[in-house]
Amino acid sequence: TMEYVKVLDKKSGKTYIMAKNRMAQMYPIMNNKKKWKPKMADELFEIQATLPGSELVGKKYTPIFDFFANTPESENYFRVLSDTYVTDDAGTGIVHQAPAFGEDDYRVCLAHNVIKKG
């Protein structure tokens, strides 16, 4: 299982959850071996928690867009799912599921009862 971090971004004051191995996506200076010093992290972010992805599975979240938030089926929406196609070699380790727009999305949402076949 992938390891995730809950990160407080000190510039924006916002908290994010992402794969630990993808921190450099948010903080590109971490990729610069000549400039990056670990003590610089104190100015940029605070890691509030480190957790395995399995601890995130099933957790509910508030959607960015509430188009489907008030539908009768919405109790099955807006929760963390898990699947092996999500990796930490690109992006943030977090993937939005849109079952009408991708084979993996459809398969995962079907398997977790977000949608029904037919």
XYZ file of N, CA and C in Angstrom, residues 1-110:
330
model
N 0.841 -1.188 0.000
C 0.000 0.000 0.000
C 0.884 1.249 0.000
N 0.425 2.279 -0.682
C 1.192 3.523 -0.740
C 1.096 4.270 0.579
N 2.117 5.078 0.822
C 2.127 5.912 2.014
C 1.703 7.323 1.614
N 0.812 7.896 2.390
C 0.279 9.226 2.126
C 0.656 10.164 3.267
N 0.645 11.455 2.958
C 0.892 12.470 3.976
C -0.235 13.492 3.965
N -0.539 13.983 5.132
C -1.446 15.120 5.286
C -0.528 16.314 5.507
N -0.578 17.271 4.582
C 0.385 18.365 4.552
C -0.309 19.707 4.697
N 0.187 20.526 5.588
C -0.267 21.910 5.708
C 0.676 22.762 4.868
N 0.142 23.404 3.837
C 0.919 24.322 3.014
C 0.954 25.656 3.737
N 2.129 26.081 4.144
C 2.245 27.283 4.972
C 1.933 28.572 4.218
N 2.131 28.593 2.915
C 1.840 29.798 2.137
C 0.337 30.035 2.007
N -0.419 28.974 1.683
C -1.864 29.129 1.464
C -2.689 28.863 2.718
N -2.115 28.130 3.665
C -2.871 27.743 4.853
C -3.786 26.556 4.610
N -3.716 25.964 3.430
C -4.572 24.834 3.077
C -3.892 23.517 3.422
N -4.723 22.500 3.662
C -4.229 21.167 3.968
C -4.527 20.253 2.799
N -3.546 19.446 2.429
C -3.663 18.514 1.316
C -3.280 17.114 1.765
N -3.831 16.121 1.073
C -3.407 14.732 1.249
C -2.872 14.274 -0.091
N -1.676 13.681 -0.065
C -1.048 13.212 -1.299
C -0.096 12.072 -0.976
N 0.300 11.352 -2.023
C 1.294 10.305 -1.846
C 2.587 10.950 -1.360
N 3.199 10.344 -0.366
C 4.421 10.907 0.214
C 5.516 11.069 -0.845
N 5.620 10.109 -1.747
C 6.646 10.164 -2.789
C 6.406 11.257 -3.823
N 5.276 11.940 -3.752
C 4.941 12.966 -4.750
C 4.984 14.388 -4.181
N 5.582 14.569 -3.037
C 5.664 15.903 -2.423
C 6.288 16.924 -3.371
N 7.222 16.484 -4.205
C 7.893 17.409 -5.123
C 6.949 17.946 -6.199
N 5.783 17.336 -6.366
C 4.782 17.889 -7.283
C 4.277 19.233 -6.764
N 4.096 19.317 -5.467
C 3.621 20.558 -4.843
C 4.767 21.535 -4.597
N 5.946 20.982 -4.336
C 7.105 21.791 -3.983
C 8.271 21.437 -4.915
N 8.232 21.952 -6.152
C 9.219 21.575 -7.174
C 10.672 21.821 -6.777
N 10.906 22.757 -5.863
C 12.289 22.997 -5.446
C 12.924 21.744 -4.837
N 12.099 20.844 -4.354
C 12.619 19.593 -3.789
C 13.346 18.764 -4.853
N 13.053 19.007 -6.129
C 13.709 18.285 -7.220
C 15.096 18.843 -7.535
N 15.374 20.041 -7.065
C 16.660 20.685 -7.343
C 17.656 20.282 -6.260
N 18.499 19.312 -6.582
C 19.437 18.759 -5.593
C 20.437 19.806 -5.098
N 20.734 20.805 -5.914
C 21.706 21.828 -5.508
C 21.099 22.856 -4.559
N 19.830 23.203 -4.792
C 19.190 24.243 -3.983
C 18.434 23.705 -2.773
N 17.873 22.507 -2.887
C 17.000 21.993 -1.830
C 17.785 21.555 -0.602
N 17.377 22.086 0.517
C 17.906 21.685 1.818
C 16.712 21.281 2.671
N 16.762 20.123 3.319
C 15.614 19.658 4.116
C 15.066 20.691 5.102
N 15.934 21.565 5.645
C 15.447 22.582 6.589
C 14.520 23.602 5.922
N 14.563 23.685 4.576
C 13.669 24.581 3.841
C 12.212 24.152 3.993
N 12.005 22.897 4.275
C 10.645 22.379 4.436
C 9.889 23.139 5.515
N 10.587 23.541 6.575
C 9.942 24.262 7.679
C 9.256 25.544 7.214
N 9.787 26.163 6.172
C 9.204 27.399 5.648
C 8.033 27.120 4.705
N 8.038 25.953 4.066
C 7.060 25.647 3.027
C 5.855 24.854 3.514
N 6.088 23.842 4.332
C 5.000 22.943 4.707
C 5.266 22.276 6.045
N 4.186 21.698 6.565
C 4.270 20.900 7.790
C 3.547 19.582 7.518
N 4.241 18.478 7.685
C 3.594 17.170 7.556
C 2.874 16.900 8.865
N 1.546 16.876 8.792
C 0.727 16.706 9.990
C 0.480 15.241 10.325
N 0.537 14.389 9.311
C 0.321 12.952 9.537
C 0.885 12.177 8.355
N 1.311 10.969 8.633
C 1.725 10.018 7.608
C 0.881 8.773 7.823
N 0.282 8.260 6.747
C -0.610 7.120 6.900
C -0.620 6.250 5.649
N -0.900 4.973 5.822
C -1.020 4.108 4.643
C -2.330 4.413 3.917
N -2.336 4.194 2.609
C -3.538 4.435 1.823
C -4.743 3.684 2.343
N -4.515 2.520 2.917
C -5.627 1.712 3.435
C -6.421 2.442 4.516
N -5.782 3.381 5.222
C -6.502 4.149 6.248
C -7.416 5.214 5.647
N -7.192 5.547 4.391
C -8.034 6.544 3.724
C -9.285 5.926 3.110
N -9.215 4.640 2.778
C -10.318 3.959 2.090
C -11.604 4.049 2.913
N -12.667 4.479 2.253
C -13.969 4.590 2.901
C -14.262 5.968 3.478
N -13.226 6.784 3.658
C -13.455 8.120 4.216
C -14.265 8.965 3.238
N -15.175 9.745 3.773
C -16.003 10.645 2.966
C -15.283 11.990 2.838
N -15.596 12.695 1.769
C -15.028 14.015 1.572
C -16.078 14.933 0.957
N -15.852 16.230 1.083
C -16.732 17.228 0.494
C -16.283 17.452 -0.951
N -17.181 17.262 -1.907
C -16.786 17.427 -3.311
C -16.506 18.896 -3.654
N -15.620 19.089 -4.607
C -15.331 20.448 -5.073
C -16.564 21.035 -5.746
N -17.220 20.213 -6.566
C -18.461 20.613 -7.233
C -19.579 19.762 -6.671
N -20.703 20.368 -6.338
C -21.779 19.637 -5.668
C -22.908 19.209 -6.613
N -22.582 18.982 -7.898
C -23.613 18.631 -8.870
C -24.459 17.435 -8.435
N -23.843 16.426 -7.844
C -24.553 15.205 -7.474
C -24.679 15.032 -5.960
N -24.330 16.043 -5.213
C -24.287 15.931 -3.757
C -25.658 15.694 -3.124
N -26.705 16.147 -3.739
C -28.035 16.041 -3.138
C -28.951 15.059 -3.850
N -28.379 14.103 -4.556
C -29.182 13.079 -5.221
C -29.406 11.921 -4.258
N -30.464 11.129 -4.468
C -30.734 10.013 -3.556
C -29.572 9.018 -3.437
N -28.800 8.858 -4.507
C -27.699 7.891 -4.496
C -26.411 8.474 -3.922
N -26.394 9.731 -3.548
C -25.150 10.401 -3.171
C -24.477 9.807 -1.936
N -25.192 8.995 -1.173
C -24.539 8.352 -0.021
C -23.420 7.410 -0.474
N -23.465 6.961 -1.730
C -22.413 6.108 -2.283
C -21.299 6.906 -2.953
N -21.486 8.196 -3.091
C -20.512 9.046 -3.769
C -19.574 9.684 -2.741
N -18.551 10.339 -3.228
C -17.668 11.184 -2.430
C -17.047 10.448 -1.249
N -16.473 9.300 -1.565
C -15.723 8.537 -0.571
C -14.482 7.983 -1.253
N -13.476 7.718 -0.462
C -12.200 7.252 -0.989
C -12.300 5.768 -1.333
N -11.874 5.444 -2.564
C -11.817 4.069 -3.043
C -10.355 3.700 -3.252
N -10.092 2.439 -3.484
C -8.718 2.002 -3.712
C -8.669 1.063 -4.902
N -7.578 1.159 -5.671
C -7.369 0.239 -6.776
C -5.885 0.235 -7.133
N -5.440 -0.866 -7.703
C -4.019 -1.032 -7.994
C -3.522 -0.169 -9.149
N -4.406 0.399 -9.967
C -3.919 1.223 -11.080
C -3.428 2.595 -10.618
N -3.733 2.982 -9.396
C -3.246 4.246 -8.856
C -1.828 4.015 -8.337
N -0.898 4.805 -8.846
C 0.509 4.634 -8.472
C 1.096 5.947 -7.980
N 2.320 5.866 -7.487
C 2.996 7.083 -7.037
C 4.147 7.473 -7.961
N 4.059 7.064 -9.223
C 5.110 7.441 -10.164
C 4.732 8.659 -11.023
N 3.551 9.204 -10.811
C 3.112 10.418 -11.510
C 1.976 11.047 -10.708
N 1.755 12.322 -10.939
C 0.639 12.994 -10.256
C 0.835 13.089 -8.759
N -0.260 12.934 -8.018
C -0.220 13.092 -6.559
C -0.573 11.809 -5.804
N -0.889 10.728 -6.548
C -1.308 9.495 -5.890
C -2.785 9.507 -5.544
N -3.472 10.562 -5.936
C -4.913 10.703 -5.729
C -5.546 10.801 -7.114
N -6.598 10.028 -7.361
C -7.229 10.001 -8.677
C -8.729 10.228 -8.524
N -9.266 11.158 -9.285
C -10.715 11.389 -9.335
C -11.339 10.316 -10.219
N -12.451 9.764 -9.811
C -13.154 8.749 -10.591
C -14.327 9.380 -11.336
N -14.365 9.181 -12.639
C -15.474 9.634 -13.479
C -15.909 8.426 -14.304
N -16.857 7.637 -13.803
C -17.188 6.353 -14.426
C -17.630 6.425 -15.878
N -18.117 7.549 -16.331
C -18.530 7.664 -17.731
C -17.367 8.031 -18.652
N -16.184 8.250 -18.078
C -15.072 8.767 -18.879
C -13.793 7.951 -18.760
N -13.893 6.686 -18.486
C -12.672 5.887 -18.444
C -12.961 4.460 -18.029
N -12.241 3.531 -18.638
C -12.441 2.112 -18.354
C -12.123 1.778 -16.898
N -10.986 2.274 -16.396
C -10.641 2.013 -14.999
C -11.641 2.662 -14.058
N -12.023 3.893 -14.352
C -12.991 4.605 -13.510
C -14.303 3.822 -13.428
N -14.771 3.372 -14.569
C -16.019 2.610 -14.622
C -15.895 1.327 -13.802
N -14.814 0.592 -14.016
C -14.601 -0.683 -13.322
C -14.532 -0.490 -11.800
N -13.780 0.499 -11.355
C -13.618 0.745 -9.921
C -14.939 1.195 -9.292
N -15.639 2.105 -9.942
C -16.919 2.585 -9.399
C -17.960 1.471 -9.366
N -17.962 0.618 -10.355
C -18.872 -0.524 -10.379
C -18.548 -1.486 -9.233
